[in-house]
PDB file of C-alpha atoms and ligand atoms in Angstrom:
ATOM      1  CA  MET A 775      -3.619 -25.457  24.738  1.00 81.00           C
ATOM      2  CA  LYS A 776      -4.935 -22.145  25.976  1.00 87.00           C
ATOM      3  CA  VAL A 777      -4.227 -19.142  23.727  1.00 91.00           C
ATOM      4  CA  SER A 778      -2.876 -17.221  26.675  1.00 91.00           C
ATOM      5  CA  LYS A 779      -0.314 -19.991  27.231  1.00 91.00           C
ATOM      6  CA  LEU A 780       0.819 -19.865  23.559  1.00 93.00           C
ATOM      7  CA  LYS A 781       1.190 -16.133  24.035  1.00 93.00           C
ATOM      8  CA  GLU A 782       3.426 -16.538  27.027  1.00 93.00           C
ATOM      9  CA  GLN A 783       5.648 -18.941  25.024  1.00 94.00           C
ATOM     10  CA  THR A 784       6.021 -16.883  21.882  1.00 95.00           C
ATOM     11  CA  VAL A 785       5.551 -13.124  22.718  1.00 95.00           C
ATOM     12  CA  PRO A 786       7.906 -11.270  22.572  1.00 94.00           C
ATOM     13  CA  LYS A 787      10.510 -14.082  21.921  1.00 94.00           C
ATOM     14  CA  ILE A 788       9.203 -14.839  18.441  1.00 95.00           C
ATOM     15  CA  PHE A 789       6.302 -12.590  17.611  1.00 95.00           C
ATOM     16  CA  THR A 790       5.216  -9.099  18.539  1.00 94.00           C
ATOM     17  CA  GLN A 791       1.877  -8.724  20.297  1.00 92.00           C
ATOM     18  CA  ASN A 792       0.315  -7.659  17.022  1.00 91.00           C
ATOM     19  CA  GLU A 793       1.756 -10.502  14.955  1.00 94.00           C
ATOM     20  CA  PHE A 794       0.477 -12.991  17.553  1.00 94.00           C
ATOM     21  CA  LYS A 795      -2.995 -11.444  17.388  1.00 91.00           C
ATOM     22  CA  GLU A 796      -2.967 -11.680  13.572  1.00 92.00           C
ATOM     23  CA  ILE A 797      -2.072 -15.389  13.704  1.00 94.00           C
ATOM     24  CA  ILE A 798      -4.769 -16.230  16.240  1.00 92.00           C
ATOM     25  CA  ILE A 799      -7.419 -14.285  14.341  1.00 90.00           C
ATOM     26  CA  LYS A 800      -6.468 -16.048  11.091  1.00 90.00           C
ATOM     27  CA  ILE A 801      -6.418 -19.592  12.576  1.00 92.00           C
ATOM     28  CA  THR A 802      -9.559 -19.301  14.709  1.00 89.00           C
ATOM     29  CA  ASN A 803     -11.440 -17.209  12.128  1.00 85.00           C
ATOM     30  CA  LYS A 804     -12.731 -15.107  14.998  1.00 82.00           C
ATOM     31  CA  SER A 805     -12.205 -11.314  15.095  1.00 75.00           C
ATOM     32  CA  ASP A 806     -12.703 -10.854  18.862  1.00 76.00           C
ATOM     33  CA  PHE A 807      -9.187 -11.425  20.125  1.00 74.00           C
ATOM     34  CA  ASN A 808     -10.057 -10.537  23.722  1.00 74.00           C
ATOM     35  CA  PHE A 809     -12.619 -13.360  23.770  1.00 70.00           C
ATOM     36  CA  VAL A 810     -10.349 -15.918  22.057  1.00 78.00           C
ATOM     37  CA  ILE A 811      -7.371 -15.298  24.444  1.00 80.00           C
ATOM     38  CA  GLU A 812      -9.222 -17.063  27.168  1.00 78.00           C
ATOM     39  CA  ASN A 813     -10.103 -20.088  25.018  1.00 84.00           C
ATOM     40  CA  GLU A 814      -8.513 -23.421  24.334  1.00 88.00           C
ATOM     41  CA  LEU A 815      -7.415 -23.998  20.719  1.00 90.00           C
ATOM     42  CA  HIS A 816      -8.596 -27.166  19.010  1.00 91.00           C
ATOM     43  CA  LYS A 817      -5.841 -29.618  18.221  1.00 92.00           C
ATOM     44  CA  ASN A 818      -5.847 -28.704  14.481  1.00 93.00           C
ATOM     45  CA  GLU A 819      -5.660 -24.980  15.386  1.00 93.00           C
ATOM     46  CA  SER A 820      -2.711 -25.378  17.697  1.00 93.00           C
ATOM     47  CA  ASP A 821      -0.936 -27.632  15.117  1.00 95.00           C
ATOM     48  CA  LEU A 822      -1.446 -24.843  12.599  1.00 95.00           C
ATOM     49  CA  PHE A 823      -0.086 -22.306  15.078  1.00 96.00           C
ATOM     50  CA  TRP A 824       3.145 -24.247  15.510  1.00 96.00           C
ATOM     51  CA  LYS A 825       3.437 -24.828  11.738  1.00 97.00           C
ATOM     52  CA  ILE A 826       3.205 -21.053  11.131  1.00 97.00           C
ATOM     53  CA  THR A 827       5.636 -20.377  13.977  1.00 97.00           C
ATOM     54  CA  ASN A 828       8.223 -22.828  12.616  1.00 96.00           C
ATOM     55  CA  GLU A 829       7.954 -21.503   9.080  1.00 96.00           C
ATOM     56  CA  PHE A 830       8.407 -17.908  10.431  1.00 96.00           C
ATOM     57  CA  ASN A 831      11.417 -18.937  12.522  1.00 93.00           C
ATOM     58  CA  ASP A 832      13.104 -21.075   9.867  1.00 94.00           C
ATOM     59  CA  THR A 833      12.590 -18.851   6.778  1.00 94.00           C
ATOM     60  CA  LYS A 834      12.315 -15.336   8.213  1.00 93.00           C
ATOM     61  CA  LYS A 835       9.537 -14.947   5.593  1.00 96.00           C
ATOM     62  CA  PRO A 836       7.306 -11.958   6.442  1.00 97.00           C
ATOM     63  CA  LEU A 837       4.296 -13.139   8.482  1.00 97.00           C
ATOM     64  CA  ALA A 838       1.853 -11.522   5.999  1.00 98.00           C
ATOM     65  CA  TYR A 839       3.017 -13.823   3.213  1.00 98.00           C
ATOM     66  CA  ILE A 840       2.751 -16.909   5.470  1.00 98.00           C
ATOM     67  CA  LEU A 841      -0.783 -15.866   6.531  1.00 97.00           C
ATOM     68  CA  GLU A 842      -1.559 -14.563   2.944  1.00 97.00           C
ATOM     69  CA  ASN A 843      -3.181 -11.602   4.700  1.00 96.00           C
ATOM     70  CA  LYS A 844      -2.512  -8.045   5.723  1.00 96.00           C
ATOM     71  CA  TYR A 845      -4.767  -5.706   7.695  1.00 94.00           C
ATOM     72  CA  PHE A 846      -4.888  -2.259   6.093  1.00 97.00           C
ATOM     73  CA  TYR A 847      -7.260   0.654   6.751  1.00 97.00           C
ATOM     74  CA  ASN A 848      -9.859  -1.379   8.722  1.00 90.00           C
ATOM     75  CA  SER A 849      -9.941  -4.413   6.475  1.00 94.00           C
ATOM     76  CA  ASP A 850      -8.030  -7.533   5.368  1.00 95.00           C
ATOM     77  CA  PHE A 851      -6.210  -7.788   2.069  1.00 98.00           C
ATOM     78  CA  TYR A 852      -5.002 -11.018   0.430  1.00 98.00           C
ATOM     79  CA  VAL A 853      -1.245 -10.822  -0.278  1.00 98.00           C
ATOM     80  CA  ASN A 854       1.371 -13.093  -1.783  1.00 98.00           C
ATOM     81  CA  GLU A 855       4.961 -12.618  -2.823  1.00 98.00           C
ATOM     82  CA  ASN A 856       3.948 -10.850  -6.008  1.00 98.00           C
ATOM     83  CA  VAL A 857       2.858  -7.725  -4.173  1.00 98.00           C
ATOM     84  CA  LEU A 858       4.285  -5.404  -1.598  1.00 98.00           C
ATOM     85  CA  ILE A 859       2.880  -5.934   1.886  1.00 98.00           C
ATOM     86  CA  PRO A 860       0.729  -2.837   2.495  1.00 98.00           C
ATOM     87  CA  ARG A 861       2.400  -0.527   5.101  1.00 97.00           C
ATOM     88  CA  PRO A 862       0.509   1.418   7.740  1.00 96.00           C
ATOM     89  CA  GLU A 863       1.996   4.719   6.603  1.00 97.00           C
ATOM     90  CA  THR A 864       0.236   4.342   3.245  1.00 98.00           C
ATOM     91  CA  GLU A 865      -3.057   4.699   5.038  1.00 98.00           C
ATOM     92  CA  LEU A 866      -2.283   8.407   5.073  1.00 97.00           C
ATOM     93  CA  ILE A 867      -3.013   8.630   1.319  1.00 98.00           C
ATOM     94  CA  VAL A 868      -6.395   7.038   1.927  1.00 98.00           C
ATOM     95  CA  GLU A 869      -7.247   9.441   4.697  1.00 98.00           C
ATOM     96  CA  GLU A 870      -6.166  12.452   2.627  1.00 98.00           C
ATOM     97  CA  VAL A 871      -8.126  11.351  -0.437  1.00 98.00           C
ATOM     98  CA  LEU A 872     -11.284  10.724   1.619  1.00 98.00           C
ATOM     99  CA  LYS A 873     -11.262  14.415   2.595  1.00 98.00           C
ATOM    100  CA  LEU A 874     -12.312  15.303  -1.018  1.00 98.00           C
ATOM    101  CA  ASN A 875     -15.747  15.115  -2.447  1.00 97.00           C
ATOM    102  CA  LEU A 876     -15.349  11.860  -4.357  1.00 97.00           C
ATOM    103  CA  ASP A 877     -18.953  11.340  -5.548  1.00 97.00           C
ATOM    104  CA  GLU A 878     -18.896   9.772  -9.073  1.00 97.00           C
ATOM    105  CA  LYS A 879     -15.223  10.758  -9.445  1.00 98.00           C
ATOM    106  CA  ASN A 880     -12.740   8.766 -11.521  1.00 98.00           C
ATOM    107  CA  LEU A 881     -10.053   7.529  -9.274  1.00 98.00           C
ATOM    108  CA  PHE A 882      -6.846   5.922 -10.636  1.00 98.00           C
ATOM    109  CA  ASP A 883      -4.656   3.858  -8.219  1.00 98.00           C
ATOM    110  CA  VAL A 884      -1.460   3.698 -10.198  1.00 98.00           C
ATOM    111  CA  CYS A 885       1.180   1.149  -9.080  1.00 98.00           C
ATOM    112  CA  CYS A 886      -1.681  -0.503  -7.317  1.00 98.00           C
ATOM    113  CA  GLY A 887      -0.121  -3.787  -6.134  1.00 98.00           C
ATOM    114  CA  SER A 888      -2.617  -5.479  -3.772  1.00 98.00           C
ATOM    115  CA  GLY A 889      -5.051  -2.609  -4.559  1.00 98.00           C
ATOM    116  CA  CYS A 890      -5.067  -1.580  -0.902  1.00 98.00           C
ATOM    117  CA  ILE A 891      -5.331   2.195  -1.554  1.00 98.00           C
ATOM    118  CA  GLY A 892      -8.030   2.225  -4.251  1.00 98.00           C
ATOM    119  CA  ILE A 893     -10.049  -0.514  -2.659  1.00 98.00           C
ATOM    120  CA  SER A 894      -9.957   1.103   0.766  1.00 98.00           C
ATOM    121  CA  ILE A 895     -11.277   4.378  -0.759  1.00 98.00           C
ATOM    122  CA  LYS A 896     -13.991   2.683  -2.702  1.00 98.00           C
ATOM    123  CA  ASN A 897     -15.025   0.690   0.403  1.00 98.00           C
ATOM    124  CA  ILE A 898     -15.887   4.016   1.952  1.00 98.00           C
ATOM    125  CA  ASN A 899     -17.388   5.680  -1.087  1.00 98.00           C
ATOM    126  CA  ASP A 900     -18.818   3.160  -3.540  1.00 97.00           C
ATOM    127  CA  SER A 901     -19.853   5.867  -6.100  1.00 98.00           C
ATOM    128  CA  VAL A 902     -16.147   6.286  -7.084  1.00 98.00           C
ATOM    129  CA  ASN A 903     -15.227   4.855 -10.477  1.00 98.00           C
ATOM    130  CA  LEU A 904     -12.150   2.859  -9.663  1.00 98.00           C
ATOM    131  CA  TYR A 905      -9.252   2.109 -12.101  1.00 98.00           C
ATOM    132  CA  LEU A 906      -6.252   0.115 -10.826  1.00 98.00           C
ATOM    133  CA  SER A 907      -3.108  -0.199 -12.819  1.00 98.00           C
ATOM    134  CA  ASP A 908       0.289  -1.930 -12.369  1.00 98.00           C
ATOM    135  CA  ILE A 909       3.027  -3.129 -14.683  1.00 98.00           C
ATOM    136  CA  SER A 910       3.020  -6.635 -13.118  1.00 98.00           C
ATOM    137  CA  PRO A 911       0.340  -9.029 -14.383  1.00 98.00           C
ATOM    138  CA  LYS A 912       0.933 -11.195 -11.287  1.00 98.00           C
ATOM    139  CA  ALA A 913       0.348  -8.246  -8.961  1.00 98.00           C
ATOM    140  CA  LEU A 914      -2.914  -7.543 -10.867  1.00 98.00           C
ATOM    141  CA  GLU A 915      -4.028 -11.171 -10.193  1.00 98.00           C
ATOM    142  CA  VAL A 916      -3.806 -10.242  -6.480  1.00 98.00           C
ATOM    143  CA  THR A 917      -5.611  -6.988  -7.020  1.00 98.00           C
ATOM    144  CA  LYS A 918      -8.411  -8.966  -8.720  1.00 98.00           C
ATOM    145  CA  ILE A 919      -8.649 -11.310  -5.703  1.00 98.00           C
ATOM    146  CA  ASN A 920      -9.003  -8.309  -3.361  1.00 98.00           C
ATOM    147  CA  LEU A 921     -11.687  -6.671  -5.565  1.00 98.00           C
ATOM    148  CA  ASP A 922     -13.654  -9.955  -5.298  1.00 98.00           C
ATOM    149  CA  LYS A 923     -12.950 -10.341  -1.581  1.00 98.00           C
ATOM    150  CA  HIS A 924     -14.265  -6.781  -0.948  1.00 98.00           C
ATOM    151  CA  LYS A 925     -17.160  -7.300  -3.436  1.00 98.00           C
ATOM    152  CA  ILE A 926     -16.369  -4.096  -5.291  1.00 97.00           C
ATOM    153  CA  LYS A 927     -15.995  -3.151  -8.923  1.00 98.00           C
ATOM    154  CA  GLY A 928     -12.875  -1.741 -10.484  1.00 98.00           C
ATOM    155  CA  GLN A 929     -11.194  -1.813 -13.854  1.00 98.00           C
ATOM    156  CA  LEU A 930      -7.781  -3.501 -13.930  1.00 98.00           C
ATOM    157  CA  ILE A 931      -5.218  -2.215 -16.427  1.00 98.00           C
ATOM    158  CA  CYS A 932      -1.759  -3.643 -17.028  1.00 98.00           C
ATOM    159  CA  SER A 933       0.300  -0.644 -17.905  1.00 98.00           C
ATOM    160  CA  ASP A 934       3.725   0.896 -17.564  1.00 98.00           C
ATOM    161  CA  TYR A 935       3.148   3.770 -15.073  1.00 98.00           C
ATOM    162  CA  LEU A 936       1.504   6.863 -16.594  1.00 98.00           C
ATOM    163  CA  GLU A 937       0.978   5.083 -19.932  1.00 98.00           C
ATOM    164  CA  VAL A 938      -2.314   4.039 -18.482  1.00 98.00           C
ATOM    165  CA  PHE A 939      -3.751   7.487 -19.298  1.00 98.00           C
ATOM    166  CA  LYS A 940      -2.970   6.899 -22.918  1.00 96.00           C
ATOM    167  CA  LYS A 941      -4.606   3.485 -22.813  1.00 94.00           C
ATOM    168  CA  VAL A 942      -7.915   4.390 -21.396  1.00 95.00           C
ATOM    169  CA  ASN A 943     -10.046   7.243 -22.544  1.00 92.00           C
ATOM    170  CA  VAL A 944     -11.189   8.383 -19.143  1.00 97.00           C
ATOM    171  CA  LYS A 945     -10.640  11.774 -17.473  1.00 97.00           C
ATOM    172  CA  PRO A 946      -8.896  11.231 -14.150  1.00 98.00           C
ATOM    173  CA  ASP A 947     -10.139  13.264 -11.165  1.00 98.00           C
ATOM    174  CA  VAL A 948      -7.955  11.753  -8.557  1.00 98.00           C
ATOM    175  CA  ILE A 949      -4.672   9.782  -8.941  1.00 98.00           C
ATOM    176  CA  THR A 950      -2.972   7.915  -6.119  1.00 98.00           C
ATOM    177  CA  ILE A 951       0.457   6.619  -6.454  1.00 98.00           C
ATOM    178  CA  ASN A 952       2.716   4.627  -4.174  1.00 98.00           C
ATOM    179  CA  PRO A 953       5.620   3.941  -6.544  1.00 98.00           C
ATOM    180  CA  PRO A 954       8.739   1.989  -5.909  1.00 98.00           C
ATOM    181  CA  TYR A 955      11.169   4.531  -4.298  1.00 98.00           C
ATOM    182  CA  ILE A 956      14.092   2.736  -2.671  1.00 97.00           C
ATOM    183  CA  ASP A 957      17.530   3.356  -4.093  1.00 96.00           C
ATOM    184  CA  ILE A 958      18.957   0.133  -5.541  1.00 90.00           C
ATOM    185  CA  GLU A 959      22.173   0.780  -3.546  1.00 90.00           C
ATOM    186  CA  ASP A 960      20.302   1.316  -0.264  1.00 94.00           C
ATOM    187  CA  GLN A 961      21.996  -0.807   2.391  1.00 90.00           C
ATOM    188  CA  ASN A 962      19.296  -0.286   5.050  1.00 91.00           C
ATOM    189  CA  VAL A 963      16.698  -2.521   3.475  1.00 94.00           C
ATOM    190  CA  GLY A 964      15.856  -5.351   5.930  1.00 93.00           C
ATOM    191  CA  GLU A 965      16.864  -8.880   5.005  1.00 92.00           C
ATOM    192  CA  SER A 966      13.359 -10.296   4.940  1.00 93.00           C
ATOM    193  CA  VAL A 967      12.155  -7.366   2.775  1.00 96.00           C
ATOM    194  CA  ARG A 968      15.025  -7.816   0.296  1.00 95.00           C
ATOM    195  CA  ASN A 969      14.612 -11.628   0.211  1.00 96.00           C
ATOM    196  CA  TYR A 970      10.802 -11.858  -0.092  1.00 97.00           C
ATOM    197  CA  GLU A 971       9.172  -8.658  -1.323  1.00 98.00           C
ATOM    198  CA  PRO A 972       9.120  -8.143  -5.106  1.00 98.00           C
ATOM    199  CA  HIS A 973      12.053  -6.009  -6.131  1.00 97.00           C
ATOM    200  CA  ILE A 974       9.961  -4.368  -8.802  1.00 98.00           C
ATOM    201  CA  ALA A 975       7.785  -3.014  -6.009  1.00 98.00           C
ATOM    202  CA  LEU A 976      10.661  -1.730  -3.961  1.00 98.00           C
ATOM    203  CA  PHE A 977      13.523  -0.375  -6.035  1.00 97.00           C
ATOM    204  CA  ALA A 978      13.680   2.571  -8.416  1.00 98.00           C
ATOM    205  CA  GLU A 979      16.467   4.029 -10.485  1.00 97.00           C
ATOM    206  CA  ASN A 980      18.031   7.617 -10.174  1.00 97.00           C
ATOM    207  CA  ASN A 981      18.463   7.176  -6.400  1.00 96.00           C
ATOM    208  CA  GLY A 982      14.884   6.056  -6.045  1.00 98.00           C
ATOM    209  CA  LEU A 983      13.518   9.140  -7.791  1.00 98.00           C
ATOM    210  CA  ILE A 984      12.750   8.091 -11.330  1.00 98.00           C
ATOM    211  CA  PHE A 985       8.980   7.677 -10.740  1.00 98.00           C
ATOM    212  CA  TYR A 986       8.726  11.270  -9.376  1.00 98.00           C
ATOM    213  CA  GLU A 987      10.832  12.652 -12.194  1.00 98.00           C
ATOM    214  CA  LYS A 988       8.516  11.025 -14.759  1.00 98.00           C
ATOM    215  CA  LEU A 989       5.382  12.326 -12.913  1.00 98.00           C
ATOM    216  CA  PHE A 990       6.717  15.837 -12.807  1.00 98.00           C
ATOM    217  CA  ASN A 991       7.623  15.737 -16.492  1.00 98.00           C
ATOM    218  CA  ASP A 992       4.167  14.544 -17.358  1.00 98.00           C
ATOM    219  CA  LEU A 993       2.155  17.076 -15.295  1.00 98.00           C
ATOM    220  CA  ASP A 994       1.196  19.221 -18.307  1.00 98.00           C
ATOM    221  CA  PHE A 995      -0.076  16.072 -20.118  1.00 98.00           C
ATOM    222  CA  LEU A 996      -2.090  15.034 -17.001  1.00 98.00           C
ATOM    223  CA  TYR A 997      -3.515  18.443 -16.280  1.00 98.00           C
ATOM    224  CA  ASN A 998      -4.522  18.777 -19.898  1.00 97.00           C
ATOM    225  CA  LEU A 999      -6.826  15.776 -19.366  1.00 98.00           C
ATOM    226  CA  ASN A1000      -8.388  17.598 -16.346  1.00 97.00           C
ATOM    227  CA  LYS A1001      -7.431  20.938 -14.736  1.00 97.00           C
ATOM    228  CA  GLU A1002      -9.201  19.906 -11.485  1.00 97.00           C
ATOM    229  CA  LEU A1003      -7.107  16.750 -11.043  1.00 98.00           C
ATOM    230  CA  THR A1004      -5.567  16.040  -7.644  1.00 98.00           C
ATOM    231  CA  ILE A1005      -2.510  13.761  -7.372  1.00 98.00           C
ATOM    232  CA  PHE A1006      -1.579  12.040  -4.142  1.00 98.00           C
ATOM    233  CA  CYS A1007       1.813  10.395  -3.966  1.00 98.00           C
ATOM    234  CA  GLU A1008       3.876   8.597  -1.358  1.00 98.00           C
ATOM    235  CA  PHE A1009       7.685   8.967  -1.071  1.00 98.00           C
ATOM    236  CA  GLY A1010      10.538   7.816   1.207  1.00 96.00           C
ATOM    237  CA  PHE A1011      10.912   9.841   4.428  1.00 93.00           C
ATOM    238  CA  SER A1012      14.349  11.186   3.338  1.00 95.00           C
ATOM    239  CA  GLN A1013      13.371  12.301  -0.164  1.00 98.00           C
ATOM    240  CA  LYS A1014      11.544  15.521   0.528  1.00 98.00           C
ATOM    241  CA  GLU A1015      14.508  17.851  -0.200  1.00 98.00           C
ATOM    242  CA  GLU A1016      15.320  16.251  -3.460  1.00 98.00           C
ATOM    243  CA  LEU A1017      11.638  16.273  -4.482  1.00 98.00           C
ATOM    244  CA  GLU A1018      11.389  20.003  -3.746  1.00 98.00           C
ATOM    245  CA  LYS A1019      14.480  20.662  -5.940  1.00 98.00           C
ATOM    246  CA  LEU A1020      12.951  18.557  -8.788  1.00 98.00           C
ATOM    247  CA  PHE A1021       9.603  20.356  -8.430  1.00 98.00           C
ATOM    248  CA  SER A1022      10.991  23.917  -8.284  1.00 98.00           C
ATOM    249  CA  PRO A1023      10.592  24.745 -12.010  1.00 98.00           C
ATOM    250  CA  LEU A1024       7.008  23.665 -11.823  1.00 98.00           C
ATOM    251  CA  ILE A1025       6.023  25.882  -8.934  1.00 97.00           C
ATOM    252  CA  VAL A1026       4.657  28.616 -11.255  1.00 97.00           C
ATOM    253  CA  LYS A1027       1.972  26.362 -12.628  1.00 97.00           C
ATOM    254  CA  TYR A1028       1.350  23.753  -9.933  1.00 98.00           C
ATOM    255  CA  ASN A1029       0.942  23.565  -6.099  1.00 98.00           C
ATOM    256  CA  ILE A1030       2.666  20.914  -4.071  1.00 98.00           C
ATOM    257  CA  ASP A1031       1.780  20.246  -0.465  1.00 98.00           C
ATOM    258  CA  PHE A1032       3.926  17.900   1.611  1.00 98.00           C
ATOM    259  CA  LYS A1033       2.444  15.880   4.453  1.00 98.00           C
ATOM    260  CA  LYS A1034       3.886  13.905   7.390  1.00 97.00           C
ATOM    261  CA  ASP A1035       2.880  10.440   8.508  1.00 95.00           C
ATOM    262  CA  TYR A1036       1.865   9.493  12.097  1.00 91.00           C
ATOM    263  CA  ALA A1037       5.549   8.780  12.881  1.00 94.00           C
ATOM    264  CA  ASN A1038       6.274  12.421  12.055  1.00 96.00           C
ATOM    265  CA  ASN A1039       8.157  11.545   8.756  1.00 97.00           C
ATOM    266  CA  TRP A1040       7.571  13.463   5.551  1.00 98.00           C
ATOM    267  CA  ARG A1041       5.667  10.812   3.610  1.00 98.00           C
ATOM    268  CA  MET A1042       3.476  12.139   0.813  1.00 98.00           C
ATOM    269  CA  PHE A1043       2.732  15.087  -1.377  1.00 98.00           C
ATOM    270  CA  VAL A1044      -0.491  16.390  -2.974  1.00 98.00           C
ATOM    271  CA  ILE A1045      -0.367  18.168  -6.374  1.00 98.00           C
ATOM    272  CA  THR A1046      -3.016  20.535  -7.757  1.00 98.00           C
ATOM    273  CA  SER A1047      -2.942  22.969 -10.648  1.00 98.00           C
ATOM    274  CA  LYS A1048      -2.875  26.718 -10.006  1.00 96.00           C
ATOM    275  CA  GLU A1049      -5.386  27.009 -12.815  1.00 89.00           C
ATOM    276  CA  SER A1050      -7.865  24.811 -10.938  1.00 83.00           C
ATOM    277  CA  HIS A1051     -11.177  26.456 -10.200  1.00 66.00           C
ATOM    278  CA  GLY A1052     -11.702  24.511  -6.989  1.00 58.00           C
TER     279      GLY A1052
HETATM  280  C1  SAM B2561       5.535   0.293  -3.566  1.00 90.61           C
HETATM  281  S1  SAM B2561       4.497  -0.788  -4.412  1.00 90.61           S
HETATM  282  C2  SAM B2561       2.906  -0.149  -3.982  1.00 90.61           C
HETATM  283  C3  SAM B2561       1.778  -1.177  -3.977  1.00 90.61           C
HETATM  284  C4  SAM B2561       0.509  -0.702  -3.309  1.00 90.61           C
HETATM  285  N1  SAM B2561      -0.047   0.451  -3.955  1.00 90.61           N
HETATM  286  C5  SAM B2561       0.710  -0.362  -1.828  1.00 90.61           C
HETATM  287  O1  SAM B2561       0.638   0.872  -1.550  1.00 90.61           O
HETATM  288  O2  SAM B2561       0.879  -1.283  -1.037  1.00 90.61           O
HETATM  289  C6  SAM B2561       4.818  -0.311  -6.050  1.00 90.61           C
HETATM  290  C7  SAM B2561       3.969  -1.076  -7.181  1.00 90.61           C
HETATM  291  O3  SAM B2561       4.404  -0.478  -8.418  1.00 90.61           O
HETATM  292  C8  SAM B2561       4.475  -1.503  -9.433  1.00 90.61           C
HETATM  293  N2  SAM B2561       5.335  -0.967 -10.513  1.00 90.61           N
HETATM  294  C9  SAM B2561       6.670  -1.063 -10.533  1.00 90.61           C
HETATM  295  N3  SAM B2561       7.121  -0.446 -11.677  1.00 90.61           N
HETATM  296  C10 SAM B2561       5.989  -0.050 -12.346  1.00 90.61           C
HETATM  297  C11 SAM B2561       5.745   0.680 -13.556  1.00 90.61           C
HETATM  298  N4  SAM B2561       6.808   1.018 -14.386  1.00 90.61           N
HETATM  299  N5  SAM B2561       4.500   0.907 -13.938  1.00 90.61           N
HETATM  300  C12 SAM B2561       3.452   0.565 -13.212  1.00 90.61           C
HETATM  301  N6  SAM B2561       3.597  -0.114 -11.943  1.00 90.61           N
HETATM  302  C13 SAM B2561       4.839  -0.393 -11.551  1.00 90.61           C
HETATM  303  C14 SAM B2561       4.912  -2.702  -8.672  1.00 90.61           C
HETATM  304  O4  SAM B2561       4.574  -3.869  -9.346  1.00 90.61           O
HETATM  305  C15 SAM B2561       4.241  -2.582  -7.300  1.00 90.61           C
HETATM  306  O5  SAM B2561       3.052  -3.229  -7.308  1.00 90.61           O
END
């Protein structure tokens, strides 16, 4: 059957335009979607298309887990149910980090999951020394698959959050963190997210703020390792006010700069020390 015919039958009834495109690219192994759309699929390809469609319809499993793939910052990442599916708004961290001079710098991607943040940065600047840490050994298995897929080197460390800096004797220059930040009581979490994505990657105590509280408490320890350190951290779009309150006692020693994502939501902050020479 022609790809354009399959599209008529399934978009927008079952898939969005983008989801349809992701499936076709995956099953044909061709990246030029505009070329493929005019083609006929082989029988085995169209069988696979309907198998994916049925699984998606019957289970409501996120498509990325069915395809074991998510496109993030210009490349593909392997994903399974042990890692969060990379979100487009997280690309903002990558873009902001890439504005720094990263040559030969030590970059720690803490709470790395699939590794999408650290790996995307090292894909652009291979001179970065990359360290990826997560508390979940199963998530780190996925990170390893992505390091191999992208043919880049990085050190994997299984660690509880900022304990990683006590485990390795390396001075961090840049830290990126996309921690779990959803309040456990939050009723707005979509069904397929709650049913399929790892809860350890989604939910956090203290109204979703515990990872920020710990980070702010540990700033003196981290900046003792390196005064020039820059920390990039994602948060939920409604958490800015609470974060400002939590940060207010630290404002004498540290700068915090909040940034919006492409959907105009407050999404991340950047911390530097006021003692930095940069
Ligand atoms: C929101 S996901 C982010 C994954 C990935 N960095 C991304 O942006 O797609 C949070 C990650 O933090 C990890 N995590 C949860 N609690 C942790 C802890 N105490 N210490 C280290 N990592 C933790 C989870 O396993 C998960 O991979």
